[in-house]
Short mmCIF file of C-alpha atoms in Angstrom, two decimals:
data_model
loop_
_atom_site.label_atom_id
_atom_site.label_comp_id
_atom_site.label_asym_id
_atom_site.label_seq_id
_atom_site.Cartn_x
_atom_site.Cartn_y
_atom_site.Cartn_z
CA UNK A 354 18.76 -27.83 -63.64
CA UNK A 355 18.18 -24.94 -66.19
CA UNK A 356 19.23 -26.06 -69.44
CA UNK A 357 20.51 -23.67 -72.50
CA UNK A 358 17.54 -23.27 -74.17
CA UNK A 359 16.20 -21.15 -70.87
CA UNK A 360 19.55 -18.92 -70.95
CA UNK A 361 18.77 -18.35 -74.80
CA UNK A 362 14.97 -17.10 -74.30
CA UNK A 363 16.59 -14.66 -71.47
CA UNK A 364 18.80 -13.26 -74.12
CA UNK A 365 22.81 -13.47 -74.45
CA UNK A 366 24.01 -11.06 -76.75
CA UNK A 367 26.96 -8.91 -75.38
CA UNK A 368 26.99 -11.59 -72.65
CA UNK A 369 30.50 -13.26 -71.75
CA UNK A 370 29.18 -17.05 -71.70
CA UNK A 371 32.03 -19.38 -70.19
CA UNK A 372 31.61 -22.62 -71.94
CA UNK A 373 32.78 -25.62 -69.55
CA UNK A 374 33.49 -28.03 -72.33
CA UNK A 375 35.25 -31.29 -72.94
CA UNK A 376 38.24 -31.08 -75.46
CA UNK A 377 40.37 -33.34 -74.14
CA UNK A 378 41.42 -35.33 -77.04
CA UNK A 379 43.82 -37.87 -77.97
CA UNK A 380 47.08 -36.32 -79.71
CA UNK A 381 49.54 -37.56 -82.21
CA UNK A 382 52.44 -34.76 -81.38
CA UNK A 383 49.96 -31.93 -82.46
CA UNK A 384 47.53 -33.82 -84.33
CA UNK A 385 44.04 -34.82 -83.15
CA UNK A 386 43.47 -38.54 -84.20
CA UNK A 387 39.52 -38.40 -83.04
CA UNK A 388 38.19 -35.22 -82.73
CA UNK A 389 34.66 -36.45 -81.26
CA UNK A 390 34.82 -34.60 -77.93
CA UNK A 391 34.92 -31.22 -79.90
CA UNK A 392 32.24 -32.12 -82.79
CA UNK A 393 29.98 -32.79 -79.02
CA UNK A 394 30.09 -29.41 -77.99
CA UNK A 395 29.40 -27.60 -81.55
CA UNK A 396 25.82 -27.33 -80.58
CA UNK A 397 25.93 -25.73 -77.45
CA UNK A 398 28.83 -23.17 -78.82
CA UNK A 399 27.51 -22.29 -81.97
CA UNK A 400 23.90 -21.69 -80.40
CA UNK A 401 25.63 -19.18 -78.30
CA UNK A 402 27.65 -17.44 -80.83
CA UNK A 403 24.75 -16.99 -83.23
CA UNK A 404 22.65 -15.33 -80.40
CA UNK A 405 25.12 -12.64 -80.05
CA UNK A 406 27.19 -14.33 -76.68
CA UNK A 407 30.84 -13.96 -76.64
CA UNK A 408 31.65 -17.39 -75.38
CA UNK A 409 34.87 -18.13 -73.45
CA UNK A 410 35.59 -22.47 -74.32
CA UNK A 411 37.55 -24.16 -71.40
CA UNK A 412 38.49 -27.72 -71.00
CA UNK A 413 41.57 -29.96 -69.15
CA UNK A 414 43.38 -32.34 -71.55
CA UNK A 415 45.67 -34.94 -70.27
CA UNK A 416 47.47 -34.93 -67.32
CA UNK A 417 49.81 -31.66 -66.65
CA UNK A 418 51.24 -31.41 -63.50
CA UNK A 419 49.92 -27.98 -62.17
CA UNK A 420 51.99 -26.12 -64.37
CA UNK A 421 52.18 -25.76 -68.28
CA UNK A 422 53.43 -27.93 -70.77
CA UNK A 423 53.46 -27.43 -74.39
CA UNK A 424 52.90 -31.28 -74.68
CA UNK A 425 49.17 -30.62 -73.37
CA UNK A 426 48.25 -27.17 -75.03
CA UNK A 427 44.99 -26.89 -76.15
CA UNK A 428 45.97 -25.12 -79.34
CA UNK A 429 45.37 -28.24 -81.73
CA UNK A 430 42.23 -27.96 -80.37
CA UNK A 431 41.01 -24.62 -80.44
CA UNK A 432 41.69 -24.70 -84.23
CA UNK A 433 39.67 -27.79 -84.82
CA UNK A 434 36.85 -26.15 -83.20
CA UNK A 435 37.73 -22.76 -85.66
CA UNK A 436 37.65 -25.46 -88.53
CA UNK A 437 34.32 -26.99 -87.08
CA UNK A 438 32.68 -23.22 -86.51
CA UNK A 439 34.11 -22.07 -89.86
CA UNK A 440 35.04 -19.15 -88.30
CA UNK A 441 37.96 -18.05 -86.45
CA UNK A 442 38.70 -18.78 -82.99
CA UNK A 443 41.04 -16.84 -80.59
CA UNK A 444 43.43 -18.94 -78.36
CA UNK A 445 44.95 -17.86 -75.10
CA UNK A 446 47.99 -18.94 -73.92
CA UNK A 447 47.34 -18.89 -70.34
CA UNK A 448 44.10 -20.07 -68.26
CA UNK A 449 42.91 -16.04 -66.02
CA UNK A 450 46.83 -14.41 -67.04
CA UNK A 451 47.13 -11.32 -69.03
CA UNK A 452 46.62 -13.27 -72.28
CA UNK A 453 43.54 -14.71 -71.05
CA UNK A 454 41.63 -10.98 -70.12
CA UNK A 455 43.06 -9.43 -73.18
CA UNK A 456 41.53 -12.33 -75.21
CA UNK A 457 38.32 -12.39 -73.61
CA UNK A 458 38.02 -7.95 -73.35
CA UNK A 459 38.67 -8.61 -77.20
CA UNK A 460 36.14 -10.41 -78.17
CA UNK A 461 32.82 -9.32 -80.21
CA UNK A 462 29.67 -10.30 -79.37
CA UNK A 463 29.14 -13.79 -81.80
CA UNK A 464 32.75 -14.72 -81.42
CA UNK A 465 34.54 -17.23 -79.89
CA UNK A 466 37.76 -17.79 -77.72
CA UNK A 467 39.47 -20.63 -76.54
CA UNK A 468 41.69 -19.99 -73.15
CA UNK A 469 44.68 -22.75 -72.45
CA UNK A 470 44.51 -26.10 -70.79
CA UNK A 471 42.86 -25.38 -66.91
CA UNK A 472 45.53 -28.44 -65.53
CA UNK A 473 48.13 -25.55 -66.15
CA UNK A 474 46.95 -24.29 -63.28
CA UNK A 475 47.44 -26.43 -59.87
CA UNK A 476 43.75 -24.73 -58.47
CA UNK A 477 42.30 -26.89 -61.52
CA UNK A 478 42.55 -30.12 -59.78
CA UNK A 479 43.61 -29.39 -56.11
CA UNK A 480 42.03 -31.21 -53.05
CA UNK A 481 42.31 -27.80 -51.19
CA UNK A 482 38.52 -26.32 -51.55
CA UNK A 483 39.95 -22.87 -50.89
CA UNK A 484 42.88 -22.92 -53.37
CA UNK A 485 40.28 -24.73 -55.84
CA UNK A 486 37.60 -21.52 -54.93
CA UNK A 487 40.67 -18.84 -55.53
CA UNK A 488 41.08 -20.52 -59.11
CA UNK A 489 37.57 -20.78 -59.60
CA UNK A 490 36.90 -17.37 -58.60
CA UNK A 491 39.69 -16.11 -61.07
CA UNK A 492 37.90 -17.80 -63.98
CA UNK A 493 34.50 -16.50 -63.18
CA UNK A 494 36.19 -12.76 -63.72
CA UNK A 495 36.44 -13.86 -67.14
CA UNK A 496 32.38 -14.53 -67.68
CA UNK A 497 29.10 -13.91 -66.70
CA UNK A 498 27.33 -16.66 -67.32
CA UNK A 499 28.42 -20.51 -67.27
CA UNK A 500 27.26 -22.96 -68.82
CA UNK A 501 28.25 -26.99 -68.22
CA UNK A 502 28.83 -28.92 -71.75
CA UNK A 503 31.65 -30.97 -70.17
CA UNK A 504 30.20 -34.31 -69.73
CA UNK A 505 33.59 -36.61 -69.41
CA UNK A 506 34.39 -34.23 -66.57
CA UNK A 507 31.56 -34.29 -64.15
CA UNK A 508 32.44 -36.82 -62.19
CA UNK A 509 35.58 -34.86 -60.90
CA UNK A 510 35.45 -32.40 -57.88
CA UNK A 511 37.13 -29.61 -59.82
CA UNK A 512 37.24 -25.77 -59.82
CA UNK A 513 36.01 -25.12 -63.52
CA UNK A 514 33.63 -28.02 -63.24
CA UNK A 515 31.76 -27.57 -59.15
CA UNK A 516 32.97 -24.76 -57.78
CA UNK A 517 32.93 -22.36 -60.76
CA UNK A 518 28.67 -22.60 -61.21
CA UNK A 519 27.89 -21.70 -57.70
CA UNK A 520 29.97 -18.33 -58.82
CA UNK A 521 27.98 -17.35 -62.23
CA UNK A 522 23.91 -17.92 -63.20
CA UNK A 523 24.42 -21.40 -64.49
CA UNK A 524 23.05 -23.83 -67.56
CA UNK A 525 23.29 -27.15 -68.45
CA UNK A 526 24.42 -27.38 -72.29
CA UNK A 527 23.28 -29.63 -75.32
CA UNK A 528 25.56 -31.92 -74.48
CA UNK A 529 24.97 -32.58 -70.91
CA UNK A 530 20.92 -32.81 -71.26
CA UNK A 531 21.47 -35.27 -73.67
CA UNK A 532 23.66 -37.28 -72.01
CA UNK A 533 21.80 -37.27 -69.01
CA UNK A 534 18.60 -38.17 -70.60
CA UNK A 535 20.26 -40.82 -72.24
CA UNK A 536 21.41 -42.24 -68.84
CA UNK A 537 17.79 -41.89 -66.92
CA UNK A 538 16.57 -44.23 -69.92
CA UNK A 539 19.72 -46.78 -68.68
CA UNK A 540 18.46 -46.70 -65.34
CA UNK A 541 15.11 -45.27 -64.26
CA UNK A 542 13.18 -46.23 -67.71
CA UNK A 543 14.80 -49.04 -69.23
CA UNK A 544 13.23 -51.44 -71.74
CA UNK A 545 13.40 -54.65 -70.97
CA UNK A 546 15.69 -57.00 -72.60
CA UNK A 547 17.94 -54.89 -71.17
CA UNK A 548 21.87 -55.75 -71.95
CA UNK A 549 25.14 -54.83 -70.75
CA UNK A 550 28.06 -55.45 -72.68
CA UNK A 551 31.70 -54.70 -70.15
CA UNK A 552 35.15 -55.11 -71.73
CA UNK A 553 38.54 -52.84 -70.80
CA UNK A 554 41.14 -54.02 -69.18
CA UNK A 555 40.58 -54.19 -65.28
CA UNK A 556 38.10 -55.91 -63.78
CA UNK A 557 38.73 -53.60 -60.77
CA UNK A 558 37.70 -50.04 -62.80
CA UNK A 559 34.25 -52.18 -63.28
CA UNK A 560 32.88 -54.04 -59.90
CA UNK A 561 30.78 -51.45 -58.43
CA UNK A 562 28.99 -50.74 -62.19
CA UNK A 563 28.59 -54.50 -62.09
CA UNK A 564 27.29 -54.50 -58.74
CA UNK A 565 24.58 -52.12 -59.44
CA UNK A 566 23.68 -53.57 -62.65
CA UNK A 567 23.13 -57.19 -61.07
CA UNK A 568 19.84 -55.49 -59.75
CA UNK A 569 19.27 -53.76 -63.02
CA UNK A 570 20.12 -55.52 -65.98
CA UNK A 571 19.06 -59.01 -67.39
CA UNK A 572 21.93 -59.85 -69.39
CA UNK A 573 25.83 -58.46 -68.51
CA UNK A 574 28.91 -59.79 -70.99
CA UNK A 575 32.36 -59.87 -70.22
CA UNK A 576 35.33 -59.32 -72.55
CA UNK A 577 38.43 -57.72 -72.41
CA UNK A 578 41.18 -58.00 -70.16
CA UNK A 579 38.57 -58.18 -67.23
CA UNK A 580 37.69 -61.30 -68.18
CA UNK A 581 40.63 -63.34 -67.14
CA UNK A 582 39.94 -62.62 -63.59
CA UNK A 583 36.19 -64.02 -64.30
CA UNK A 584 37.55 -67.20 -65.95
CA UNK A 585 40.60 -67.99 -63.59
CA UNK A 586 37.50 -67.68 -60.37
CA UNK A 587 35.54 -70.55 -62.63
CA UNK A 588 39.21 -72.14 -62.16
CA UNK A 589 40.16 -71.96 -65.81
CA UNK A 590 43.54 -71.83 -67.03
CA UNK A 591 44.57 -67.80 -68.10
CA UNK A 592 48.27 -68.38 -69.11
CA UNK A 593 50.15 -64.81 -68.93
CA UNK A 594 46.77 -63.13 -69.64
CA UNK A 595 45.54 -59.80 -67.30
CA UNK A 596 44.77 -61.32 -64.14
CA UNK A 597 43.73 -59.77 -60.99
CA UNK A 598 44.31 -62.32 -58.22
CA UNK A 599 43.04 -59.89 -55.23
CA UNK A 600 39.82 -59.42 -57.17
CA UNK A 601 38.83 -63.24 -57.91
CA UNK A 602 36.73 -63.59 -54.31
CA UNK A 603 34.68 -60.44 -55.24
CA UNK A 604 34.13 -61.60 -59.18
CA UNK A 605 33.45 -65.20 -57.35
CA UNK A 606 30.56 -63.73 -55.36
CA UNK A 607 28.91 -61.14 -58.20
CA UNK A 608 29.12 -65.01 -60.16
CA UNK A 609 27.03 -66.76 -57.11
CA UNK A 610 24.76 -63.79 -56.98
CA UNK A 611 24.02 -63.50 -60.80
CA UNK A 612 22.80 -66.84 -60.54
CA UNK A 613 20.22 -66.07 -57.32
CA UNK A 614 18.89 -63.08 -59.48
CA UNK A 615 18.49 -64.68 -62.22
CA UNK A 616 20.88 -62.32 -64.50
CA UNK A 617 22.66 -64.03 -67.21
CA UNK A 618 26.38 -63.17 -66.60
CA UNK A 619 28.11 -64.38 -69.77
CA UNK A 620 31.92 -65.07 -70.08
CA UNK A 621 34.01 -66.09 -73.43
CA UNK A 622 33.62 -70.04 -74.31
CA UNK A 623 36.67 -68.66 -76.75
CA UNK A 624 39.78 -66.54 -76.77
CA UNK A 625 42.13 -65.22 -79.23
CA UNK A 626 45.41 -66.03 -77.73
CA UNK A 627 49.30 -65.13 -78.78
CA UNK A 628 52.34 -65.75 -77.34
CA UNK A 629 53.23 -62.26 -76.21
CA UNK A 630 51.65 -58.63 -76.83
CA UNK A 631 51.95 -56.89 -80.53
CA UNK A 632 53.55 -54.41 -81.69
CA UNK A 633 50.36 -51.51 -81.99
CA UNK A 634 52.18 -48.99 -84.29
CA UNK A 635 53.50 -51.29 -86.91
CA UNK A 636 50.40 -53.30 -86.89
CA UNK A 637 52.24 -56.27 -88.64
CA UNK A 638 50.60 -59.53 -88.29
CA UNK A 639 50.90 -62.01 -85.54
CA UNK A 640 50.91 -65.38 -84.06
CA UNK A 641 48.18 -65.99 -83.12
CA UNK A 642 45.08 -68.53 -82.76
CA UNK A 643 41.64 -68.81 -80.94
CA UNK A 644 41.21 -71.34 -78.09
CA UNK A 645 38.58 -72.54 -75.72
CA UNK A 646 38.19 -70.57 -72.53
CA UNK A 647 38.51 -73.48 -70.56
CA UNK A 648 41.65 -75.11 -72.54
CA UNK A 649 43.93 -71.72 -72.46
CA UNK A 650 47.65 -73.11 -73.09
CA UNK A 651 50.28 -72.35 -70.27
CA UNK A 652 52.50 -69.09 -71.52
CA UNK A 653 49.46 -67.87 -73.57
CA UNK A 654 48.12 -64.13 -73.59
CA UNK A 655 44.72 -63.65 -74.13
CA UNK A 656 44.13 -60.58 -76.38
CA UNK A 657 40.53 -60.42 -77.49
CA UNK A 658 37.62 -62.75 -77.42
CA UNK A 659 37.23 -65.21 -79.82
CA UNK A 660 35.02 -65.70 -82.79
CA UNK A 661 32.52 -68.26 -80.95
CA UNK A 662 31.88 -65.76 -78.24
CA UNK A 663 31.33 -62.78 -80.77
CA UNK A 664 29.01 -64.60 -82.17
CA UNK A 665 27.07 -65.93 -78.57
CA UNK A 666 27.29 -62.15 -78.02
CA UNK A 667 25.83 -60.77 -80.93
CA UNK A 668 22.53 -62.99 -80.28
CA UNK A 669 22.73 -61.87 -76.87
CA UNK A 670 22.34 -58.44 -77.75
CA UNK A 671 20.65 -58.07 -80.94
CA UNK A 672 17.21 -58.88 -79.32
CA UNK A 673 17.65 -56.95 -76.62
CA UNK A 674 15.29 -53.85 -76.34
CA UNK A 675 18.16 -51.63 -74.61
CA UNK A 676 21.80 -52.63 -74.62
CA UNK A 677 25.09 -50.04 -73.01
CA UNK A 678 28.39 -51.09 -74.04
CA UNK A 679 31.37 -49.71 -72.47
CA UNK A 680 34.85 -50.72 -72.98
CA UNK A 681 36.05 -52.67 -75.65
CA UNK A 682 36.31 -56.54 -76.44
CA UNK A 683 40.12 -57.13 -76.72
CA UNK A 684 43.13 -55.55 -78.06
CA UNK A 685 41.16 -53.33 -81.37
CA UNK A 686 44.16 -50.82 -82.31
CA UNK A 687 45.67 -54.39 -83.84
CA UNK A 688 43.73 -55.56 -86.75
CA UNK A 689 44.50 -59.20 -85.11
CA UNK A 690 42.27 -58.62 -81.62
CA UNK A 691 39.87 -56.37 -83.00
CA UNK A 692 37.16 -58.90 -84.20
CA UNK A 693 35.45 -59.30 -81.16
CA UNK A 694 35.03 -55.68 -80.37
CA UNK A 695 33.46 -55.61 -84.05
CA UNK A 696 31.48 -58.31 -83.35
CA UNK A 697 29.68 -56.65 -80.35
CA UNK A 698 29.87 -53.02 -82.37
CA UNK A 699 27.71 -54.54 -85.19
CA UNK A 700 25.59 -56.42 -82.86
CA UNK A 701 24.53 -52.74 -81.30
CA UNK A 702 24.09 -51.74 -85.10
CA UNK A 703 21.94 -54.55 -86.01
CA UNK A 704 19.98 -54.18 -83.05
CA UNK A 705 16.71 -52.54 -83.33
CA UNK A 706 16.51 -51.30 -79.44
CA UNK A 707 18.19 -48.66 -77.49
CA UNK A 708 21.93 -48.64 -78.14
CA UNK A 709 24.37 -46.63 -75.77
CA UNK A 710 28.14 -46.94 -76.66
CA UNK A 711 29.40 -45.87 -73.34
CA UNK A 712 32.52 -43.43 -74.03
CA UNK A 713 36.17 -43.85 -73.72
CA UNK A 714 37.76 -46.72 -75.75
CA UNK A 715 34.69 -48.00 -76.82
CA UNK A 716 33.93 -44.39 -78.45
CA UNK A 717 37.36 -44.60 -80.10
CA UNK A 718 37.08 -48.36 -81.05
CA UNK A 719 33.77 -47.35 -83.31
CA UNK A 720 35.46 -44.86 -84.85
CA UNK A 721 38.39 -46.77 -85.27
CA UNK A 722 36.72 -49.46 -86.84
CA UNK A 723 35.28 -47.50 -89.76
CA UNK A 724 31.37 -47.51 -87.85
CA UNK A 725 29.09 -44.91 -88.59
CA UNK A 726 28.49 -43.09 -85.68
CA UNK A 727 24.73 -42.54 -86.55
CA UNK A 728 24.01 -46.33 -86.22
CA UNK A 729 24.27 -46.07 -82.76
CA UNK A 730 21.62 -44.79 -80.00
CA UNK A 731 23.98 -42.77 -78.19
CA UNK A 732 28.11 -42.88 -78.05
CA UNK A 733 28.99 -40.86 -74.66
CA UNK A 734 31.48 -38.53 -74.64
CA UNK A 735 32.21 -39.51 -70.93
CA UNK A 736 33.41 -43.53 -70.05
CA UNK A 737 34.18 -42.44 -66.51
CA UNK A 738 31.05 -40.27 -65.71
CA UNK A 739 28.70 -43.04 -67.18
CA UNK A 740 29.69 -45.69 -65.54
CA UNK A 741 29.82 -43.68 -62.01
CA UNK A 742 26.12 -42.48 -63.12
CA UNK A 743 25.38 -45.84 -63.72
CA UNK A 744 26.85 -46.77 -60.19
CA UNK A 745 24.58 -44.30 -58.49
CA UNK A 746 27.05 -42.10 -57.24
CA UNK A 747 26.27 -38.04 -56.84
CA UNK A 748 28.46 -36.46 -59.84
CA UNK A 749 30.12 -33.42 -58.62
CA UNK A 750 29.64 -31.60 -62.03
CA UNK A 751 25.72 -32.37 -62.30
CA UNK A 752 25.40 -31.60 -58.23
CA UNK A 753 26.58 -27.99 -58.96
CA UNK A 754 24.45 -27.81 -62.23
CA UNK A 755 21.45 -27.92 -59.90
CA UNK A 756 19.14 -25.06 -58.27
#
């Protein structure tokens, strides 16, 4: 794929450069509580405005239904990007309407605009490849160049993000080359230890990542609410912990199959259990206390790992020589199940390999937990698209990047 740096020896000034970026960020009303997604893109937006472009920023954010809603508006986060640029940044209210065109047939070369959430409109997302092309078309009116800096969207089949390049010249951005390069060193040039550390809730969102990683990896831990259904197929008691019953034959044979290959698959020998789930906004303290995996009481819910496992962790992936985490150890927003997602956090920062924090909640947990970002390898920007990278699948975003 042709990357920025190409598009920027051709020569952008006076160009209309649509920016496919990734601003979908967590909001508090109409504050930004992590503003990471938008910091990722400064590079590839500010190399355009200072060659001259005048560069048109899209993104989704949350989950509109087709139409608009002033709960999803993009406006919080067109001004965090003006605060970021130090320099203003025009906002459209609409995605290709009136205000849209006027805002982009406004803008000087070296300045930037910002049109409104892309869910607003239903061609964004729909199934329907011609009502999906009509959209798509619409936006390209708007440009004349695009470039792809939207990494946590790539994985989806939609009108900004596949069927918009194949309209325009196109360019990967910063972001994108980076985070692909840092996913060819997770899979077709690893260093060997190479560890795998898989937390989150469902054990479902994670099999086929596991699946292709028992071939791959030499080391994969389990945390988080996934690991219930790995302890209750070892016939442990799980109390009223996240189980998924329909799941237990598949975790039962990745468990057989680990041990054929030879890949350590590591579950908690401890959990952090209470007797019911805390309150995340107050953030008061709780019953709780940390058990043995295989001694879980009845009416128990497990809500992090516990502090014998962070530590069988941390050895397990200090020495390794590469090491991708992605999703987070237990319940972090409460200060009461967020020990074991530190523990495997500072194991990545103690580690002297190749770190990868793999996006999503694991992104937010770092930040959340008062890390400095540049003691990591990598944090992705994209959970979803990683972890479908990592399961060898064809990303829709990337496919349409190519020549």
């Amino acid at each position: 794929m042709k990357t920025i740096d190409e598009l920027l020896a051709e020569g952008v000034a006076g160009k209309r450069v649509f920016v496919r970026a990734d601003l979908n960020v967590p909001l508090d009303g109409t504050t930004i509580t992590d503003d990471g997604r938008i910091r990722a893109v400064l590079p590839t937006v500010k190399a355009l405005a200072e060659a001259g472009a005048r560069v048109v920023v899209a993104s989704h954010l949350g989950r509109p239904k087709g139409a608009p809603d002033p709960a999803f508006s993009l406006a919080p986060a067109a001004a965090r990007l003006g605060e970021l640029l130090g320099a203003d940044v025009a906002f459209a209210a609409d995605t290709v309407g009136e205000s849209a065109r006027a805002t982009v047939a406004g803008l000087a070369d070296g300045r930037v605009a910002v049109i409104e959430n892309l869910r607003f409109n239903a061609g964004e997302t729909s199934k329907d490849d011609a009502e999906r092309a009509e959209f798509a078309g619409q936006l390209a009116a708007l440009a004349d160049i695009y470039v792809g800096d939207g990494f946590g969207a790539v994985h989806r089949k939609h009108a900004s993000v596949y069927d918009l390049p194949g309209k325009l010249p196109h360019y990967a951005g910063y972001l994108i080359a980076t985070e692909v390069g840092v996913l060819k060193k997770l899979t077709d040039e690893v260093r060997r230890p190479y560890a795998v550390a898989l937390g989150g809730s469902k054990v479902s969102d994670k099999l086929a990542v596991i699946d292709q990683l028992l071939g791959k990896a030499d080391r994969i831990l389990i945390g988080g609410g996934m690991a219930f259904t790995f302890l209750k197929a070892k016939g442990y008691e799980v109390g009223t912990s996240l189980l998924q019953e329909d799941q237990i034959p598949a975790v039962t044979e990745y468990l057989e199959r680990a041990e054929k290959l030879g890949v350590e698959l590591v579950l908690p020998v401890d959990v952090v259990v209470s007797p019911g789930f805390p309150d995340l906004k107050a953030k008061a303290p709780t019953e709780h206390s940390a058990v043995d995996a295989d001694k879980m009481p009845e009416g128990q819910l497990g809500l992090d790992i516990g502090p014998k496992t962070g530590e069988l962790y941390a050895g397990k992936l200090t020495d390794a020589a590469t090491v991708f985490w992605n999703g987070p150890m237990g319940v972090f927003e409460h200060p009461d199940y967020a020990e074991g997602t530190r523990a495997v956090a500072q194991a990545l920062v103690d580690s002297d390999g190749f770190t990868v924090v793999g996006g999503g909640d694991s992104a937010a947990a770092v930040r959340t937990l008062g890390f400095d970002e540049n003691a990591f390898g990598h944090i992705s920007t994209g959970g979803g698209a990683s972890l479908e990278y990592l399961e060898g699948k064809t990303l829709p975003g990337l496919a349409a990047l190519e020549d």
